[in-house]
Tab-separated table of C-alpha atoms and ligand atoms in Angstrom:
chain	number	residue	atom	x	y	z
A	735	MET	CA	-14.175	24.482	31.911
A	736	THR	CA	-12.924	21.923	29.101
A	737	ALA	CA	-9.745	19.999	28.926
A	738	GLN	CA	-8.157	20.015	25.646
A	739	ALA	CA	-7.249	16.636	24.338
A	740	THR	CA	-3.700	15.930	24.266
A	741	PHE	CA	-1.890	13.031	22.023
A	742	GLU	CA	-3.145	9.461	22.883
A	743	PRO	CA	0.123	8.084	24.570
A	744	ALA	CA	1.199	4.636	23.057
A	745	GLN	CA	0.015	2.452	25.937
A	746	GLY	CA	-3.617	3.492	26.563
A	747	ASP	CA	-6.467	2.149	29.087
A	748	THR	CA	-7.054	-0.620	26.712
A	749	GLY	CA	-3.702	-2.026	27.385
A	750	THR	CA	-2.877	-3.174	24.067
A	751	ALA	CA	0.220	-1.298	22.476
A	752	ALA	CA	-0.023	0.998	19.684
A	753	LEU	CA	0.922	0.018	16.318
A	754	LEU	CA	0.778	2.896	14.341
A	755	GLU	CA	0.790	6.011	15.865
A	756	VAL	CA	0.050	9.430	13.236
A	757	GLU	CA	0.913	12.841	14.884
A	758	ASN	CA	0.267	16.113	13.717
A	759	LEU	CA	0.296	14.823	10.187
A	760	HIS	CA	0.149	17.956	7.219
A	761	VAL	CA	-0.214	16.875	3.528
A	762	GLU	CA	-0.269	19.601	0.769
A	763	PHE	CA	-0.660	19.573	-2.896
A	764	ARG	CA	1.020	22.588	-4.809
A	765	THR	CA	-0.833	23.122	-8.016
A	766	ARG	CA	-0.279	25.856	-10.643
A	767	ARG	CA	-3.718	27.071	-9.305
A	768	GLY	CA	-2.606	27.422	-5.733
A	769	VAL	CA	-1.805	25.145	-2.578
A	770	VAL	CA	-4.247	22.424	-1.586
A	771	ASN	CA	-4.142	21.991	2.096
A	772	ALA	CA	-5.561	18.239	1.915
A	773	VAL	CA	-4.536	17.080	5.446
A	774	ASN	CA	-4.107	19.876	8.402
A	775	GLY	CA	-2.671	18.539	11.213
A	776	ILE	CA	-4.055	15.076	12.098
A	777	ASP	CA	-3.174	12.887	15.213
A	778	TYR	CA	-4.319	9.459	15.833
A	779	VAL	CA	-3.443	5.806	17.241
A	780	LEU	CA	-4.266	2.721	15.769
A	781	ARG	CA	-3.991	-0.457	18.371
A	782	GLU	CA	-3.248	-4.024	18.123
A	783	ARG	CA	-6.589	-5.857	17.100
A	784	GLU	CA	-8.366	-2.558	16.568
A	785	THR	CA	-10.751	-1.343	14.095
A	786	LEU	CA	-10.693	2.223	13.196
A	787	ALA	CA	-12.944	4.298	11.088
A	788	ILE	CA	-11.918	7.160	9.474
A	789	LEU	CA	-15.102	8.985	8.220
A	790	GLY	CA	-15.574	12.043	6.168
A	791	GLU	CA	-16.974	13.240	2.864
A	792	SER	CA	-14.931	13.107	-0.525
A	793	GLY	CA	-11.900	15.791	-0.348
A	794	SER	CA	-11.887	15.316	3.481
A	795	GLY	CA	-8.395	14.239	3.155
A	796	LYS	CA	-9.304	11.019	4.602
A	797	SER	CA	-7.565	8.980	1.580
A	798	VAL	CA	-4.627	11.244	1.441
A	799	SER	CA	-3.730	10.701	4.915
A	800	ALA	CA	-3.635	6.927	4.209
A	801	GLN	CA	-1.681	7.515	1.143
A	802	ALA	CA	0.646	9.288	3.212
A	803	ILE	CA	1.095	6.620	5.383
A	804	MET	CA	1.682	4.190	2.698
A	805	GLY	CA	4.090	6.503	1.237
A	806	ILE	CA	1.898	6.442	-2.380
A	807	ILE	CA	1.761	10.293	-2.670
A	808	ASP	CA	2.968	11.528	-5.759
A	809	SER	CA	5.776	14.242	-5.200
A	810	PRO	CA	5.597	16.881	-6.497
A	811	PRO	CA	2.766	17.745	-6.289
A	812	GLY	CA	1.991	16.524	-3.303
A	813	PHE	CA	4.458	16.686	-0.087
A	814	VAL	CA	4.221	15.475	3.762
A	815	THR	CA	5.200	18.849	5.017
A	816	GLN	CA	5.171	18.057	8.892
A	817	GLY	CA	4.301	15.480	11.379
A	818	ALA	CA	5.261	11.772	11.902
A	819	VAL	CA	3.882	8.287	11.293
A	820	ARG	CA	5.224	5.925	13.401
A	821	TYR	CA	4.954	1.965	13.076
A	822	ARG	CA	5.663	0.166	16.711
A	823	GLY	CA	7.679	3.386	17.434
A	824	ASP	CA	9.821	3.877	14.155
A	825	ASP	CA	8.890	7.209	12.077
A	826	LEU	CA	8.201	5.732	8.823
A	827	LEU	CA	8.760	9.153	7.347
A	828	THR	CA	12.198	9.588	8.439
A	829	MET	CA	13.739	6.202	8.308
A	830	PRO	CA	15.644	5.071	5.151
A	831	THR	CA	13.685	4.771	2.145
A	832	SER	CA	14.657	0.790	2.155
A	833	ASP	CA	13.129	0.047	5.732
A	834	ARG	CA	10.232	2.132	4.846
A	835	ARG	CA	9.620	0.025	1.904
A	836	ARG	CA	9.984	-3.005	3.733
A	837	ILE	CA	7.476	-1.988	6.170
A	838	ARG	CA	5.060	-0.805	3.921
A	839	GLY	CA	5.317	-3.840	1.897
A	840	GLU	CA	5.148	-6.498	4.323
A	841	GLN	CA	3.596	-4.774	7.626
A	842	ILE	CA	0.975	-2.382	6.507
A	843	ALA	CA	-1.095	-3.187	3.761
A	844	MET	CA	-3.683	-1.595	1.556
A	845	ILE	CA	-6.688	-2.089	-0.349
A	846	PHE	CA	-8.613	0.076	-2.596
A	847	GLN	CA	-12.154	0.893	-3.778
A	848	ASP	CA	-11.589	-0.311	-7.568
A	849	ALA	CA	-10.158	-3.640	-7.550
A	850	LEU	CA	-10.324	-4.028	-11.458
A	851	SER	CA	-7.886	-1.441	-11.848
A	852	ALA	CA	-5.632	-2.654	-9.085
A	853	LEU	CA	-5.450	-5.809	-10.510
A	854	ASN	CA	-3.492	-7.177	-13.693
A	855	PRO	CA	-6.127	-8.129	-16.503
A	856	VAL	CA	-3.128	-10.241	-18.317
A	857	PHE	CA	-2.388	-12.388	-15.458
A	858	SER	CA	-4.518	-14.952	-13.567
A	859	VAL	CA	-5.296	-14.220	-9.939
A	860	GLY	CA	-3.732	-17.433	-8.765
A	861	TRP	CA	-0.450	-15.919	-10.805
A	862	GLN	CA	-0.823	-12.445	-9.068
A	863	LEU	CA	-1.244	-14.149	-5.737
A	864	ALA	CA	1.483	-16.337	-6.008
A	865	GLU	CA	3.568	-13.851	-6.924
A	866	MET	CA	3.486	-12.112	-3.521
A	867	TYR	CA	5.346	-15.174	-1.903
A	868	ARG	CA	7.907	-15.819	-4.748
A	869	VAL	CA	8.756	-12.010	-4.534
A	870	HIS	CA	8.520	-11.862	-0.778
A	871	ARG	CA	9.546	-14.851	0.206
A	872	GLY	CA	11.281	-16.579	-2.460
A	873	THR	CA	8.658	-19.458	-2.555
A	874	SER	CA	8.917	-21.794	-5.051
A	875	ARG	CA	6.405	-21.998	-8.095
A	876	ARG	CA	4.522	-25.064	-6.609
A	877	GLU	CA	4.359	-23.887	-3.040
A	878	ALA	CA	3.586	-20.346	-3.993
A	879	ARG	CA	0.359	-21.655	-6.038
A	880	LYS	CA	-0.671	-23.899	-3.049
A	881	LEU	CA	-0.409	-20.734	-0.570
A	882	ALA	CA	-2.399	-18.759	-3.536
A	883	ILE	CA	-5.170	-21.186	-3.222
A	884	GLU	CA	-5.216	-21.529	0.579
A	885	LEU	CA	-5.650	-17.497	0.512
A	886	MET	CA	-8.658	-17.780	-2.017
A	887	ASP	CA	-10.105	-20.116	0.324
A	888	ARG	CA	-9.451	-17.837	3.416
A	889	VAL	CA	-11.287	-14.674	1.918
A	890	ARG	CA	-14.086	-17.316	0.700
A	891	ILE	CA	-14.178	-17.635	-2.790
A	892	PRO	CA	-15.842	-20.727	-3.790
A	893	SER	CA	-14.023	-23.620	-5.838
A	894	ALA	CA	-10.651	-21.976	-5.436
A	895	ALA	CA	-8.759	-24.603	-6.768
A	896	GLU	CA	-10.558	-24.756	-9.875
A	897	ARG	CA	-10.675	-20.795	-9.867
A	898	VAL	CA	-7.349	-20.178	-9.432
A	899	ASP	CA	-6.141	-20.068	-12.993
A	900	SER	CA	-9.213	-17.443	-13.819
A	901	TYR	CA	-8.263	-14.062	-14.861
A	902	PRO	CA	-9.873	-10.567	-13.159
A	903	HIS	CA	-12.483	-10.151	-15.594
A	904	GLU	CA	-13.939	-13.439	-14.816
A	905	PHE	CA	-14.752	-12.640	-11.375
A	906	SER	CA	-17.632	-10.493	-10.009
A	907	GLY	CA	-16.987	-7.182	-8.069
A	908	GLY	CA	-17.369	-8.786	-4.909
A	909	MET	CA	-15.076	-11.521	-5.788
A	910	ARG	CA	-12.701	-9.481	-7.105
A	911	GLN	CA	-12.540	-7.171	-3.970
A	912	ARG	CA	-11.897	-10.647	-2.046
A	913	ILE	CA	-8.784	-11.031	-4.339
A	914	MET	CA	-7.721	-8.033	-3.504
A	915	ILE	CA	-8.206	-8.362	-0.097
A	916	ALA	CA	-6.421	-12.051	-0.113
A	917	MET	CA	-3.193	-10.076	-1.887
A	918	ALA	CA	-3.243	-7.809	1.226
A	919	MET	CA	-3.239	-10.622	3.599
A	920	ALA	CA	-0.999	-12.656	1.899
A	921	LEU	CA	2.134	-11.566	3.923
A	922	ASP	CA	0.461	-11.532	7.287
A	923	PRO	CA	0.313	-7.586	7.586
A	924	ALA	CA	0.082	-6.189	11.064
A	925	ILE	CA	-2.237	-3.605	9.557
A	926	LEU	CA	-4.616	-3.463	6.833
A	927	ILE	CA	-5.759	-0.166	5.528
A	928	ALA	CA	-9.117	-0.519	3.160
A	929	ASP	CA	-9.876	2.709	1.536
A	930	GLU	CA	-13.692	2.841	0.605
A	931	PRO	CA	-13.675	-1.170	0.093
A	932	THR	CA	-17.159	-1.461	-0.720
A	933	THR	CA	-17.925	1.611	-2.560
A	934	ALA	CA	-18.521	0.139	-5.800
A	935	LEU	CA	-20.628	-2.900	-4.725
A	936	ASP	CA	-24.242	-3.395	-3.876
A	937	VAL	CA	-25.627	-3.394	-0.451
A	938	THR	CA	-25.514	-7.147	0.198
A	939	VAL	CA	-21.855	-7.841	-0.920
A	940	GLN	CA	-21.104	-4.804	1.080
A	941	ALA	CA	-22.252	-6.121	4.169
A	942	GLN	CA	-20.478	-9.726	3.028
A	943	ILE	CA	-16.755	-7.712	2.294
A	944	MET	CA	-17.526	-5.885	5.769
A	945	GLN	CA	-17.912	-9.182	7.462
A	946	LEU	CA	-14.893	-10.724	6.071
A	947	LEU	CA	-13.048	-8.122	6.698
A	948	ALA	CA	-14.066	-8.123	10.135
A	949	ASP	CA	-13.538	-11.930	10.646
A	950	LEU	CA	-9.904	-11.819	9.008
A	951	GLN	CA	-9.045	-9.114	11.686
A	952	THR	CA	-10.508	-11.515	14.552
A	953	GLU	CA	-8.643	-14.426	13.196
A	954	SER	CA	-5.104	-12.567	12.422
A	955	GLY	CA	-5.143	-9.881	15.156
A	956	LEU	CA	-4.511	-7.055	12.676
A	957	GLY	CA	-5.250	-3.561	13.364
A	958	LEU	CA	-7.881	-2.544	10.551
A	959	ILE	CA	-8.101	0.884	9.448
A	960	LEU	CA	-11.493	1.451	7.493
A	961	ILE	CA	-11.865	4.594	5.524
A	962	THR	CA	-15.336	5.387	4.210
A	963	HIS	CA	-17.898	8.196	3.484
A	964	ASP	CA	-20.604	5.889	4.568
A	965	LEU	CA	-21.082	5.869	8.446
A	966	GLY	CA	-23.599	3.272	8.057
A	967	VAL	CA	-20.940	0.644	6.744
A	968	VAL	CA	-18.933	0.710	9.744
A	969	ALA	CA	-21.323	0.972	12.352
A	970	ASP	CA	-20.980	-2.986	12.909
A	971	VAL	CA	-17.659	-3.229	12.568
A	972	ALA	CA	-15.737	-0.495	13.978
A	973	ASP	CA	-14.401	-0.185	17.701
A	974	ARG	CA	-13.270	3.845	17.242
A	975	ILE	CA	-14.112	6.334	14.839
A	976	ALA	CA	-12.035	9.335	13.773
A	977	VAL	CA	-14.425	12.258	11.975
A	978	MET	CA	-12.514	14.294	9.241
A	979	TYR	CA	-13.723	17.645	7.814
A	980	ALA	CA	-11.589	19.710	5.456
A	981	GLY	CA	-8.213	18.231	6.551
A	982	LYS	CA	-8.688	17.697	10.132
A	983	ILE	CA	-10.367	15.378	12.678
A	984	VAL	CA	-13.254	17.116	14.330
A	985	GLU	CA	-14.292	14.173	16.557
A	986	THR	CA	-12.910	10.956	17.912
A	987	ALA	CA	-14.969	8.637	19.806
A	988	ASN	CA	-15.977	4.922	20.673
A	989	VAL	CA	-18.338	3.764	17.566
A	990	HIS	CA	-21.413	3.326	19.828
A	991	ASP	CA	-20.995	6.885	21.545
A	992	VAL	CA	-20.753	8.481	18.230
A	993	TYR	CA	-23.975	7.128	17.246
A	994	GLY	CA	-25.893	7.554	20.615
A	995	ALA	CA	-24.811	11.066	20.939
A	996	PRO	CA	-22.614	12.856	18.304
A	997	ALA	CA	-20.321	15.741	19.808
A	998	HIS	CA	-20.137	17.706	16.633
A	999	PRO	CA	-22.483	19.089	14.652
A	1000	TYR	CA	-20.667	17.790	11.454
A	1001	THR	CA	-21.063	13.714	12.830
A	1002	LYS	CA	-24.601	14.543	13.792
A	1003	GLY	CA	-25.452	15.626	10.249
A	1004	LEU	CA	-23.608	12.606	8.899
A	1005	ILE	CA	-25.646	10.301	11.184
A	1006	ALA	CA	-29.105	12.294	10.197
A	1007	SER	CA	-28.525	11.683	6.334
A	1008	ILE	CA	-28.035	7.634	7.073
A	1009	PRO	CA	-31.157	5.841	5.854
A	1010	ARG	CA	-32.423	3.891	8.969
A	1011	ALA	CA	-34.664	0.791	8.705
A	1012	ASP	CA	-36.847	1.987	11.694
A	1013	GLN	CA	-37.335	5.371	10.270
A	1014	LYS	CA	-38.996	4.277	6.691
A	1015	GLY	CA	-40.753	6.784	4.644
A	1016	SER	CA	-39.349	9.813	6.946
A	1017	GLN	CA	-37.055	12.382	5.219
A	1018	LEU	CA	-33.268	12.131	5.501
A	1019	GLU	CA	-31.576	15.460	5.930
A	1020	PRO	CA	-28.600	16.222	4.263
A	1021	ILE	CA	-26.125	18.384	5.214
A	1022	ARG	CA	-26.860	21.851	3.934
A	1023	GLY	CA	-24.019	23.337	1.507
A	1024	ALA	CA	-20.929	21.660	0.322
A	1025	PRO	CA	-17.206	20.823	1.805
A	1026	PRO	CA	-14.902	24.141	1.370
A	1027	SER	CA	-12.195	24.363	-1.250
A	1028	LEU	CA	-9.171	23.275	0.453
A	1029	MET	CA	-7.347	26.080	-1.215
A	1030	ARG	CA	-9.699	28.531	0.555
A	1031	ILE	CA	-10.569	26.656	3.720
A	1032	PRO	CA	-12.823	29.406	5.762
A	1033	SER	CA	-11.341	30.927	8.912
A	1034	GLY	CA	-12.309	30.004	12.442
A	1035	CYS	CA	-13.666	26.670	12.491
A	1036	SER	CA	-13.592	25.279	8.628
A	1037	PHE	CA	-17.374	24.002	9.286
A	1038	HIS	CA	-18.952	27.328	10.143
A	1039	PRO	CA	-20.712	28.181	6.963
A	1040	ARG	CA	-22.679	24.750	7.147
A	1041	CYS	CA	-23.296	24.744	10.852
A	1042	ASN	CA	-26.417	25.367	12.563
A	1043	TYR	CA	-24.629	25.872	15.955
A	1044	ALA	CA	-22.466	28.465	14.599
A	1045	ARG	CA	-22.158	32.079	16.010
A	1046	GLN	CA	-19.593	34.872	15.831
A	1047	ARG	CA	-16.810	33.347	17.843
A	1048	CYS	CA	-17.043	30.344	15.204
A	1049	THR	CA	-15.795	32.502	12.223
A	1050	GLU	CA	-12.498	33.605	14.385
A	1051	ASP	CA	-11.605	30.954	16.546
A	1052	VAL	CA	-10.229	27.518	15.374
A	1053	PRO	CA	-11.626	24.811	17.754
A	1054	THR	CA	-8.788	22.347	18.948
A	1055	LEU	CA	-9.791	19.226	19.897
A	1056	TYR	CA	-11.425	19.203	23.397
A	1057	GLU	CA	-11.620	16.420	25.593
A	1058	VAL	CA	-15.319	15.167	25.873
A	1059	ASP	CA	-14.071	12.316	28.312
A	1060	PRO	CA	-10.870	9.930	28.194
A	1061	SER	CA	-12.138	7.946	24.851
A	1062	ARG	CA	-13.905	11.132	23.319
A	1063	SER	CA	-13.162	14.403	21.710
A	1064	SER	CA	-14.683	17.147	19.596
A	1065	ALA	CA	-13.289	20.100	18.141
A	1066	CYS	CA	-16.187	22.436	18.292
A	1067	HIS	CA	-16.411	25.129	20.848
A	1068	TYR	CA	-19.662	24.231	21.908
A	1069	TRP	CA	-19.760	20.716	22.149
A	1070	GLN	CA	-21.858	20.340	25.265
A	1071	GLU	CA	-24.991	22.003	23.639
A	1072	VAL	CA	-24.370	19.472	20.641
A	1073	ILE	CA	-24.352	16.516	22.522
A	1074	ASN	CA	-27.339	17.509	25.011
A	1075	ASP	CA	-29.317	18.515	21.919
A	1076	THR	CA	-31.700	15.675	21.588
A	1077	GLY	CA	-34.207	17.780	19.402
A	1078	GLY	CA	-33.266	18.489	15.537
A	1079	SER	CA	-31.112	15.871	13.951
A	1080	HIS	CA	-28.154	18.918	13.766
A	1081	GLY	CA	-29.830	21.222	15.441
A	1082	GLN	CA	-32.605	22.972	13.329
B	126	LIG	FE1	-20.420	24.605	14.861
B	126	LIG	FE2	-18.864	26.436	15.699
B	126	LIG	FE3	-18.774	24.077	16.579
B	126	LIG	FE4	-17.684	24.735	14.550
B	126	LIG	S1	-17.083	25.412	16.499
B	126	LIG	S2	-18.760	22.795	14.902
B	126	LIG	S3	-19.326	26.354	13.691
B	126	LIG	S4	-20.705	25.100	16.367
């Protein structure tokens, strides 16, 4: 008999307080062609000094859920229809707009995949960084410029003092992403949400940016949410992982448990599709099929059309998150079979 996982309390066995609690969050987009059910009831907790990776294919709802937290969903067509997003216990979704803006501007920062379009091309990077201090803290022009150079140093941009007056297009993609990270860190946020921060970069620069984020997190103690489609990218930096599929979390676990023995067939498939240095020359196994349309999510378990473990029950019963152990849960009726199956990469 398997217990069903419940929403994690604010103070868990790690002993660190919850920074952010997302509870039963639902987001939909009302379009002319129908309702897109982008996020369908997700729960997670981010604690101080923790790195949580949210993993999933494109269209799984991982970025939309982050945008809902930040309050940057275009409405209409997007609507948060249910749920709570609590920052240090206060619900961002119901508090006065002015309080919400202040928390989202100063306490929760976000960086995006495309640094070039997020930076203003007509202002120098130093001006844009200094603007953060001038607008939010009323810092003098001279002091703000000094702080901008310090920030550039902090994110390891070489010769920061000489480059402070350069424009975004004068930097490489990796350096621009560092500048975005610097902007996000300017006000010392408690939470940083990084949405696919390395997707546009080559592998070496990806690793450097991930290391930078990990170092900044250690230095400042912030809670870091890393949103990615690439399990390989987060393996070395994440503490916990939440895997999303069709707008729901289908597995949560400590990152090493996920790699060791995934408890959901989708996670198993994602792991099997990562290139590994110790398996050079062997064939990668992509997950068959494609993610479902969020206007027509399959009945029962939404993963059943692609799942090699699926049986009749899976087409009818929606699996909730079952507790695998106190730090781990899986939305699969047959998680015991999945976890014990060491044969095929995803049950073939
Ligand atoms: Fe596969 Fe069924 Fe588990 Fe869904 S519930 S992941 S279809 S075995």
